[in-house]
Amino acid sequence: LLAGRGIRRVLEIGIDQGASIRTWAEVWPDALIVGVDVNPACVALPMPPNVELVAADAATADGERRVRIACGTSWDVIIDDGSHRLEDVEATAALFAPALAPGGFYVVEDALARPFGKTRWPAPMQAVISALHGVGLTVREVHRSRLMFVAGGEDKGWCSMIVADRP
């Protein structure tokens, strides 16, 4: 999907221990890879030279402003692997999708195809798709994988990655 596209700027929302952001740095060694996380300790993680980390809540206007001031705008790829809460996915899409370059990709990880229980995590897949459409993105692919949660042995559904773009 992204092969041969000349990816120069990647934003990942949600760093955790930094495994995926290090992977993007290897996949696109000539690109600027930016990670943003609410946990300020994340900015101290050792990273390759083409990675910049920002401590901010990406689901807020202040967080978006801090990323924009530190690293600019216009992203070829935006990956939302943050809190996985629907309200945060909607907020980050509203804040960051306008900065997605034409032909760029917006990826939401860990959306659930069938919500479980009364919890609000992860975001229901249809609601995520609606949020992406609401900010002018077109959903191109939905990748599903079986996800089992141990709760009395009950199968809780499919976990998904949603790929959208700005045509």
mmCIF file of the C-alpha atoms, coordinates in Angstrom:
data_MODEL
# 
_entry.id   MODEL 
# 
loop_
_atom_site.group_PDB 
_atom_site.id 
_atom_site.type_symbol 
_atom_site.label_atom_id 
_atom_site.label_alt_id 
_atom_site.label_comp_id 
_atom_site.label_asym_id 
_atom_site.label_entity_id 
_atom_site.label_seq_id 
_atom_site.pdbx_PDB_ins_code 
_atom_site.Cartn_x 
_atom_site.Cartn_y 
_atom_site.Cartn_z 
_atom_site.occupancy 
_atom_site.B_iso_or_equiv 
_atom_site.pdbx_formal_charge 
_atom_site.auth_seq_id 
_atom_site.auth_comp_id 
_atom_site.auth_asym_id 
_atom_site.auth_atom_id 
_atom_site.pdbx_PDB_model_num 
ATOM 1   C CA . LEU A 1 1   ? 0.000   0.000   0.000  1.00 0.00 ? 1   LEU A CA 1 
ATOM 2   C CA . LEU A 1 2   ? 2.806   2.428   0.851  1.00 0.00 ? 2   LEU A CA 1 
ATOM 3   C CA . ALA A 1 3   ? 5.586   0.975   -1.291 1.00 0.00 ? 3   ALA A CA 1 
ATOM 4   C CA . GLY A 1 4   ? 7.137   3.433   -3.716 1.00 0.00 ? 4   GLY A CA 1 
ATOM 5   C CA . ARG A 1 5   ? 5.225   6.429   -2.342 1.00 0.00 ? 5   ARG A CA 1 
ATOM 6   C CA . GLY A 1 6   ? 8.215   8.486   -1.194 1.00 0.00 ? 6   GLY A CA 1 
ATOM 7   C CA . ILE A 1 7   ? 7.133   8.733   2.431  1.00 0.00 ? 7   ILE A CA 1 
ATOM 8   C CA . ARG A 1 8   ? 8.892   11.752  4.012  1.00 0.00 ? 8   ARG A CA 1 
ATOM 9   C CA . ARG A 1 9   ? 6.841   12.565  7.147  1.00 0.00 ? 9   ARG A CA 1 
ATOM 10  C CA . VAL A 1 10  ? 5.163   10.089  9.517  1.00 0.00 ? 10  VAL A CA 1 
ATOM 11  C CA . LEU A 1 11  ? 3.228   10.870  12.695 1.00 0.00 ? 11  LEU A CA 1 
ATOM 12  C CA . GLU A 1 12  ? 2.421   8.168   15.216 1.00 0.00 ? 12  GLU A CA 1 
ATOM 13  C CA . ILE A 1 13  ? -0.003  8.935   18.021 1.00 0.00 ? 13  ILE A CA 1 
ATOM 14  C CA . GLY A 1 14  ? 0.804   6.705   20.991 1.00 0.00 ? 14  GLY A CA 1 
ATOM 15  C CA . ILE A 1 15  ? 4.407   5.626   21.607 1.00 0.00 ? 15  ILE A CA 1 
ATOM 16  C CA . ASP A 1 16  ? 4.250   3.266   24.608 1.00 0.00 ? 16  ASP A CA 1 
ATOM 17  C CA . GLN A 1 17  ? 7.729   1.625   24.638 1.00 0.00 ? 17  GLN A CA 1 
ATOM 18  C CA . GLY A 1 18  ? 8.586   2.809   21.126 1.00 0.00 ? 18  GLY A CA 1 
ATOM 19  C CA . ALA A 1 19  ? 8.686   -0.515  19.246 1.00 0.00 ? 19  ALA A CA 1 
ATOM 20  C CA . SER A 1 20  ? 6.525   0.524   16.308 1.00 0.00 ? 20  SER A CA 1 
ATOM 21  C CA . ILE A 1 21  ? 8.081   3.971   15.947 1.00 0.00 ? 21  ILE A CA 1 
ATOM 22  C CA . ARG A 1 22  ? 11.529  2.336   15.731 1.00 0.00 ? 22  ARG A CA 1 
ATOM 23  C CA . THR A 1 23  ? 10.114  0.074   13.027 1.00 0.00 ? 23  THR A CA 1 
ATOM 24  C CA . TRP A 1 24  ? 8.885   3.091   10.999 1.00 0.00 ? 24  TRP A CA 1 
ATOM 25  C CA . ALA A 1 25  ? 12.338  4.646   11.365 1.00 0.00 ? 25  ALA A CA 1 
ATOM 26  C CA . GLU A 1 26  ? 13.854  1.513   9.789  1.00 0.00 ? 26  GLU A CA 1 
ATOM 27  C CA . VAL A 1 27  ? 11.205  1.219   7.073  1.00 0.00 ? 27  VAL A CA 1 
ATOM 28  C CA . TRP A 1 28  ? 11.575  4.904   6.111  1.00 0.00 ? 28  TRP A CA 1 
ATOM 29  C CA . PRO A 1 29  ? 15.160  5.857   7.095  1.00 0.00 ? 29  PRO A CA 1 
ATOM 30  C CA . ASP A 1 30  ? 15.031  9.112   5.097  1.00 0.00 ? 30  ASP A CA 1 
ATOM 31  C CA . ALA A 1 31  ? 11.728  10.234  6.600  1.00 0.00 ? 31  ALA A CA 1 
ATOM 32  C CA . LEU A 1 32  ? 11.051  12.310  9.690  1.00 0.00 ? 32  LEU A CA 1 
ATOM 33  C CA . ILE A 1 33  ? 9.197   10.063  12.112 1.00 0.00 ? 33  ILE A CA 1 
ATOM 34  C CA . VAL A 1 34  ? 7.356   11.889  14.910 1.00 0.00 ? 34  VAL A CA 1 
ATOM 35  C CA . GLY A 1 35  ? 5.793   10.210  17.908 1.00 0.00 ? 35  GLY A CA 1 
ATOM 36  C CA . VAL A 1 36  ? 3.433   11.863  20.363 1.00 0.00 ? 36  VAL A CA 1 
ATOM 37  C CA . ASP A 1 37  ? 2.336   10.415  23.689 1.00 0.00 ? 37  ASP A CA 1 
ATOM 38  C CA . VAL A 1 38  ? 0.603   11.669  26.847 1.00 0.00 ? 38  VAL A CA 1 
ATOM 39  C CA . ASN A 1 39  ? 3.307   10.063  28.972 1.00 0.00 ? 39  ASN A CA 1 
ATOM 40  C CA . PRO A 1 40  ? 6.187   12.561  29.317 1.00 0.00 ? 40  PRO A CA 1 
ATOM 41  C CA . ALA A 1 41  ? 8.605   9.695   30.096 1.00 0.00 ? 41  ALA A CA 1 
ATOM 42  C CA . CYS A 1 42  ? 8.264   8.534   26.472 1.00 0.00 ? 42  CYS A CA 1 
ATOM 43  C CA . VAL A 1 43  ? 10.366  11.432  25.176 1.00 0.00 ? 43  VAL A CA 1 
ATOM 44  C CA . ALA A 1 44  ? 13.373  9.985   27.019 1.00 0.00 ? 44  ALA A CA 1 
ATOM 45  C CA . LEU A 1 45  ? 13.224  6.688   25.097 1.00 0.00 ? 45  LEU A CA 1 
ATOM 46  C CA . PRO A 1 46  ? 16.317  6.014   22.954 1.00 0.00 ? 46  PRO A CA 1 
ATOM 47  C CA . MET A 1 47  ? 15.428  6.534   19.300 1.00 0.00 ? 47  MET A CA 1 
ATOM 48  C CA . PRO A 1 48  ? 17.128  6.571   15.890 1.00 0.00 ? 48  PRO A CA 1 
ATOM 49  C CA . PRO A 1 49  ? 18.255  10.004  14.633 1.00 0.00 ? 49  PRO A CA 1 
ATOM 50  C CA . ASN A 1 50  ? 15.286  10.434  12.272 1.00 0.00 ? 50  ASN A CA 1 
ATOM 51  C CA . VAL A 1 51  ? 12.771  10.222  15.158 1.00 0.00 ? 51  VAL A CA 1 
ATOM 52  C CA . GLU A 1 52  ? 11.414  13.116  17.193 1.00 0.00 ? 52  GLU A CA 1 
ATOM 53  C CA . LEU A 1 53  ? 9.206   12.599  20.232 1.00 0.00 ? 53  LEU A CA 1 
ATOM 54  C CA . VAL A 1 54  ? 6.673   15.024  21.673 1.00 0.00 ? 54  VAL A CA 1 
ATOM 55  C CA . ALA A 1 55  ? 4.979   14.715  25.071 1.00 0.00 ? 55  ALA A CA 1 
ATOM 56  C CA . ALA A 1 56  ? 1.406   15.896  24.530 1.00 0.00 ? 56  ALA A CA 1 
ATOM 57  C CA . ASP A 1 57  ? -2.199  14.731  24.517 1.00 0.00 ? 57  ASP A CA 1 
ATOM 58  C CA . ALA A 1 58  ? -2.887  14.394  20.791 1.00 0.00 ? 58  ALA A CA 1 
ATOM 59  C CA . ALA A 1 59  ? -6.639  14.354  21.431 1.00 0.00 ? 59  ALA A CA 1 
ATOM 60  C CA . THR A 1 60  ? -6.562  18.039  22.453 1.00 0.00 ? 60  THR A CA 1 
ATOM 61  C CA . ALA A 1 61  ? -6.073  21.263  20.519 1.00 0.00 ? 61  ALA A CA 1 
ATOM 62  C CA . ASP A 1 62  ? -3.097  22.059  22.761 1.00 0.00 ? 62  ASP A CA 1 
ATOM 63  C CA . GLY A 1 63  ? -1.501  18.697  21.896 1.00 0.00 ? 63  GLY A CA 1 
ATOM 64  C CA . GLU A 1 64  ? -1.999  19.291  18.165 1.00 0.00 ? 64  GLU A CA 1 
ATOM 65  C CA . ARG A 1 65  ? -0.510  22.779  18.529 1.00 0.00 ? 65  ARG A CA 1 
ATOM 66  C CA . ARG A 1 66  ? 2.545   21.401  20.359 1.00 0.00 ? 66  ARG A CA 1 
ATOM 67  C CA . VAL A 1 67  ? 3.154   18.831  17.606 1.00 0.00 ? 67  VAL A CA 1 
ATOM 68  C CA . ARG A 1 68  ? 2.705   21.512  14.910 1.00 0.00 ? 68  ARG A CA 1 
ATOM 69  C CA . ILE A 1 69  ? 5.130   23.908  16.644 1.00 0.00 ? 69  ILE A CA 1 
ATOM 70  C CA . ALA A 1 70  ? 7.751   21.195  17.264 1.00 0.00 ? 70  ALA A CA 1 
ATOM 71  C CA . CYS A 1 71  ? 7.512   19.357  13.943 1.00 0.00 ? 71  CYS A CA 1 
ATOM 72  C CA . GLY A 1 72  ? 5.383   21.255  11.455 1.00 0.00 ? 72  GLY A CA 1 
ATOM 73  C CA . THR A 1 73  ? 2.407   19.996  9.501  1.00 0.00 ? 73  THR A CA 1 
ATOM 74  C CA . SER A 1 74  ? 1.621   17.990  6.400  1.00 0.00 ? 74  SER A CA 1 
ATOM 75  C CA . TRP A 1 75  ? 1.982   14.272  7.067  1.00 0.00 ? 75  TRP A CA 1 
ATOM 76  C CA . ASP A 1 76  ? 2.298   11.476  4.505  1.00 0.00 ? 76  ASP A CA 1 
ATOM 77  C CA . VAL A 1 77  ? 1.208   8.880   7.068  1.00 0.00 ? 77  VAL A CA 1 
ATOM 78  C CA . ILE A 1 78  ? -0.633  9.343   10.369 1.00 0.00 ? 78  ILE A CA 1 
ATOM 79  C CA . ILE A 1 79  ? -0.997  6.314   12.637 1.00 0.00 ? 79  ILE A CA 1 
ATOM 80  C CA . ASP A 1 80  ? -3.396  6.536   15.578 1.00 0.00 ? 80  ASP A CA 1 
ATOM 81  C CA . ASP A 1 81  ? -2.290  3.896   18.065 1.00 0.00 ? 81  ASP A CA 1 
ATOM 82  C CA . GLY A 1 82  ? -3.110  6.043   21.099 1.00 0.00 ? 82  GLY A CA 1 
ATOM 83  C CA . SER A 1 83  ? -5.737  5.420   23.758 1.00 0.00 ? 83  SER A CA 1 
ATOM 84  C CA . HIS A 1 84  ? -8.089  3.486   21.423 1.00 0.00 ? 84  HIS A CA 1 
ATOM 85  C CA . ARG A 1 85  ? -11.064 5.254   23.035 1.00 0.00 ? 85  ARG A CA 1 
ATOM 86  C CA . LEU A 1 86  ? -13.653 6.346   20.495 1.00 0.00 ? 86  LEU A CA 1 
ATOM 87  C CA . GLU A 1 87  ? -13.753 9.933   21.761 1.00 0.00 ? 87  GLU A CA 1 
ATOM 88  C CA . ASP A 1 88  ? -9.951  10.191  21.404 1.00 0.00 ? 88  ASP A CA 1 
ATOM 89  C CA . VAL A 1 89  ? -9.961  8.598   17.933 1.00 0.00 ? 89  VAL A CA 1 
ATOM 90  C CA . GLU A 1 90  ? -12.625 11.102  16.852 1.00 0.00 ? 90  GLU A CA 1 
ATOM 91  C CA . ALA A 1 91  ? -10.696 14.020  18.384 1.00 0.00 ? 91  ALA A CA 1 
ATOM 92  C CA . THR A 1 92  ? -7.319  13.087  16.882 1.00 0.00 ? 92  THR A CA 1 
ATOM 93  C CA . ALA A 1 93  ? -8.910  12.537  13.465 1.00 0.00 ? 93  ALA A CA 1 
ATOM 94  C CA . ALA A 1 94  ? -10.569 15.960  13.636 1.00 0.00 ? 94  ALA A CA 1 
ATOM 95  C CA . LEU A 1 95  ? -7.316  17.622  14.742 1.00 0.00 ? 95  LEU A CA 1 
ATOM 96  C CA . PHE A 1 96  ? -4.763  15.851  12.544 1.00 0.00 ? 96  PHE A CA 1 
ATOM 97  C CA . ALA A 1 97  ? -6.607  14.698  9.395  1.00 0.00 ? 97  ALA A CA 1 
ATOM 98  C CA . PRO A 1 98  ? -6.566  18.238  7.945  1.00 0.00 ? 98  PRO A CA 1 
ATOM 99  C CA . ALA A 1 99  ? -2.735  17.996  7.980  1.00 0.00 ? 99  ALA A CA 1 
ATOM 100 C CA . LEU A 1 100 ? -2.741  14.762  5.956  1.00 0.00 ? 100 LEU A CA 1 
ATOM 101 C CA . ALA A 1 101 ? -1.057  15.380  2.597  1.00 0.00 ? 101 ALA A CA 1 
ATOM 102 C CA . PRO A 1 102 ? -3.030  14.632  -0.572 1.00 0.00 ? 102 PRO A CA 1 
ATOM 103 C CA . GLY A 1 103 ? -2.546  10.931  -1.261 1.00 0.00 ? 103 GLY A CA 1 
ATOM 104 C CA . GLY A 1 104 ? -1.509  10.382  2.379  1.00 0.00 ? 104 GLY A CA 1 
ATOM 105 C CA . PHE A 1 105 ? -2.748  7.591   4.627  1.00 0.00 ? 105 PHE A CA 1 
ATOM 106 C CA . TYR A 1 106 ? -4.457  7.752   8.012  1.00 0.00 ? 106 TYR A CA 1 
ATOM 107 C CA . VAL A 1 107 ? -4.337  4.486   9.974  1.00 0.00 ? 107 VAL A CA 1 
ATOM 108 C CA . VAL A 1 108 ? -6.322  3.657   13.112 1.00 0.00 ? 108 VAL A CA 1 
ATOM 109 C CA . GLU A 1 109 ? -5.113  0.608   14.995 1.00 0.00 ? 109 GLU A CA 1 
ATOM 110 C CA . ASP A 1 110 ? -7.115  -1.610  17.331 1.00 0.00 ? 110 ASP A CA 1 
ATOM 111 C CA . ALA A 1 111 ? -10.666 -0.716  16.405 1.00 0.00 ? 111 ALA A CA 1 
ATOM 112 C CA . LEU A 1 112 ? -13.042 -3.473  17.449 1.00 0.00 ? 112 LEU A CA 1 
ATOM 113 C CA . ALA A 1 113 ? -15.439 -4.973  14.921 1.00 0.00 ? 113 ALA A CA 1 
ATOM 114 C CA . ARG A 1 114 ? -17.835 -6.091  17.645 1.00 0.00 ? 114 ARG A CA 1 
ATOM 115 C CA . PRO A 1 115 ? -17.807 -4.070  20.883 1.00 0.00 ? 115 PRO A CA 1 
ATOM 116 C CA . PHE A 1 116 ? -17.662 -6.049  24.085 1.00 0.00 ? 116 PHE A CA 1 
ATOM 117 C CA . GLY A 1 117 ? -19.099 -5.455  27.527 1.00 0.00 ? 117 GLY A CA 1 
ATOM 118 C CA . LYS A 1 118 ? -19.718 -1.979  28.828 1.00 0.00 ? 118 LYS A CA 1 
ATOM 119 C CA . THR A 1 119 ? -16.156 -0.812  28.385 1.00 0.00 ? 119 THR A CA 1 
ATOM 120 C CA . ARG A 1 120 ? -15.332 2.046   26.030 1.00 0.00 ? 120 ARG A CA 1 
ATOM 121 C CA . TRP A 1 121 ? -12.087 0.419   24.793 1.00 0.00 ? 121 TRP A CA 1 
ATOM 122 C CA . PRO A 1 122 ? -11.325 -0.208  22.047 1.00 0.00 ? 122 PRO A CA 1 
ATOM 123 C CA . ALA A 1 123 ? -13.384 2.009   19.772 1.00 0.00 ? 123 ALA A CA 1 
ATOM 124 C CA . PRO A 1 124 ? -16.137 0.244   17.805 1.00 0.00 ? 124 PRO A CA 1 
ATOM 125 C CA . MET A 1 125 ? -15.068 -0.141  14.187 1.00 0.00 ? 125 MET A CA 1 
ATOM 126 C CA . GLN A 1 126 ? -18.175 1.380   12.576 1.00 0.00 ? 126 GLN A CA 1 
ATOM 127 C CA . ALA A 1 127 ? -17.900 4.477   14.775 1.00 0.00 ? 127 ALA A CA 1 
ATOM 128 C CA . VAL A 1 128 ? -14.236 4.891   13.784 1.00 0.00 ? 128 VAL A CA 1 
ATOM 129 C CA . ILE A 1 129 ? -15.129 4.590   10.093 1.00 0.00 ? 129 ILE A CA 1 
ATOM 130 C CA . SER A 1 130 ? -17.849 7.220   10.574 1.00 0.00 ? 130 SER A CA 1 
ATOM 131 C CA . ALA A 1 131 ? -15.382 9.534   12.334 1.00 0.00 ? 131 ALA A CA 1 
ATOM 132 C CA . LEU A 1 132 ? -12.896 9.209   9.464  1.00 0.00 ? 132 LEU A CA 1 
ATOM 133 C CA . HIS A 1 133 ? -15.611 9.907   6.885  1.00 0.00 ? 133 HIS A CA 1 
ATOM 134 C CA . GLY A 1 134 ? -16.670 12.892  8.992  1.00 0.00 ? 134 GLY A CA 1 
ATOM 135 C CA . VAL A 1 135 ? -13.266 14.554  8.489  1.00 0.00 ? 135 VAL A CA 1 
ATOM 136 C CA . GLY A 1 136 ? -13.242 13.949  4.742  1.00 0.00 ? 136 GLY A CA 1 
ATOM 137 C CA . LEU A 1 137 ? -11.208 10.754  4.576  1.00 0.00 ? 137 LEU A CA 1 
ATOM 138 C CA . THR A 1 138 ? -12.079 7.712   2.488  1.00 0.00 ? 138 THR A CA 1 
ATOM 139 C CA . VAL A 1 139 ? -11.713 4.289   4.107  1.00 0.00 ? 139 VAL A CA 1 
ATOM 140 C CA . ARG A 1 140 ? -9.722  2.069   1.748  1.00 0.00 ? 140 ARG A CA 1 
ATOM 141 C CA . GLU A 1 141 ? -9.024  -1.071  3.748  1.00 0.00 ? 141 GLU A CA 1 
ATOM 142 C CA . VAL A 1 142 ? -10.082 -2.779  6.946  1.00 0.00 ? 142 VAL A CA 1 
ATOM 143 C CA . HIS A 1 143 ? -7.771  -5.489  8.228  1.00 0.00 ? 143 HIS A CA 1 
ATOM 144 C CA . ARG A 1 144 ? -9.269  -7.786  10.841 1.00 0.00 ? 144 ARG A CA 1 
ATOM 145 C CA . SER A 1 145 ? -7.594  -10.255 13.127 1.00 0.00 ? 145 SER A CA 1 
ATOM 146 C CA . ARG A 1 146 ? -9.103  -12.570 15.716 1.00 0.00 ? 146 ARG A CA 1 
ATOM 147 C CA . LEU A 1 147 ? -8.809  -11.229 19.236 1.00 0.00 ? 147 LEU A CA 1 
ATOM 148 C CA . MET A 1 148 ? -9.669  -13.289 22.289 1.00 0.00 ? 148 MET A CA 1 
ATOM 149 C CA . PHE A 1 149 ? -10.135 -11.752 25.687 1.00 0.00 ? 149 PHE A CA 1 
ATOM 150 C CA . VAL A 1 150 ? -10.025 -13.966 28.749 1.00 0.00 ? 150 VAL A CA 1 
ATOM 151 C CA . ALA A 1 151 ? -13.319 -13.307 30.454 1.00 0.00 ? 151 ALA A CA 1 
ATOM 152 C CA . GLY A 1 152 ? -14.847 -16.623 31.273 1.00 0.00 ? 152 GLY A CA 1 
ATOM 153 C CA . GLY A 1 153 ? -13.455 -17.990 28.008 1.00 0.00 ? 153 GLY A CA 1 
ATOM 154 C CA . GLU A 1 154 ? -15.820 -15.774 25.995 1.00 0.00 ? 154 GLU A CA 1 
ATOM 155 C CA . ASP A 1 155 ? -14.778 -14.811 22.465 1.00 0.00 ? 155 ASP A CA 1 
ATOM 156 C CA . LYS A 1 156 ? -14.897 -11.024 22.324 1.00 0.00 ? 156 LYS A CA 1 
ATOM 157 C CA . GLY A 1 157 ? -14.568 -10.424 18.615 1.00 0.00 ? 157 GLY A CA 1 
ATOM 158 C CA . TRP A 1 158 ? -12.313 -9.121  15.894 1.00 0.00 ? 158 TRP A CA 1 
ATOM 159 C CA . CYS A 1 159 ? -9.742  -6.389  16.280 1.00 0.00 ? 159 CYS A CA 1 
ATOM 160 C CA . SER A 1 160 ? -9.141  -4.226  13.226 1.00 0.00 ? 160 SER A CA 1 
ATOM 161 C CA . MET A 1 161 ? -6.784  -1.799  11.574 1.00 0.00 ? 161 MET A CA 1 
ATOM 162 C CA . ILE A 1 162 ? -8.550  0.779   9.423  1.00 0.00 ? 162 ILE A CA 1 
ATOM 163 C CA . VAL A 1 163 ? -6.691  2.501   6.569  1.00 0.00 ? 163 VAL A CA 1 
ATOM 164 C CA . ALA A 1 164 ? -8.106  5.696   5.099  1.00 0.00 ? 164 ALA A CA 1 
ATOM 165 C CA . ASP A 1 165 ? -6.723  8.279   2.724  1.00 0.00 ? 165 ASP A CA 1 
ATOM 166 C CA . ARG A 1 166 ? -7.286  11.781  1.437  1.00 0.00 ? 166 ARG A CA 1 
ATOM 167 C CA . PRO A 1 167 ? -7.972  11.408  -2.277 1.00 0.00 ? 167 PRO A CA 1 
# 
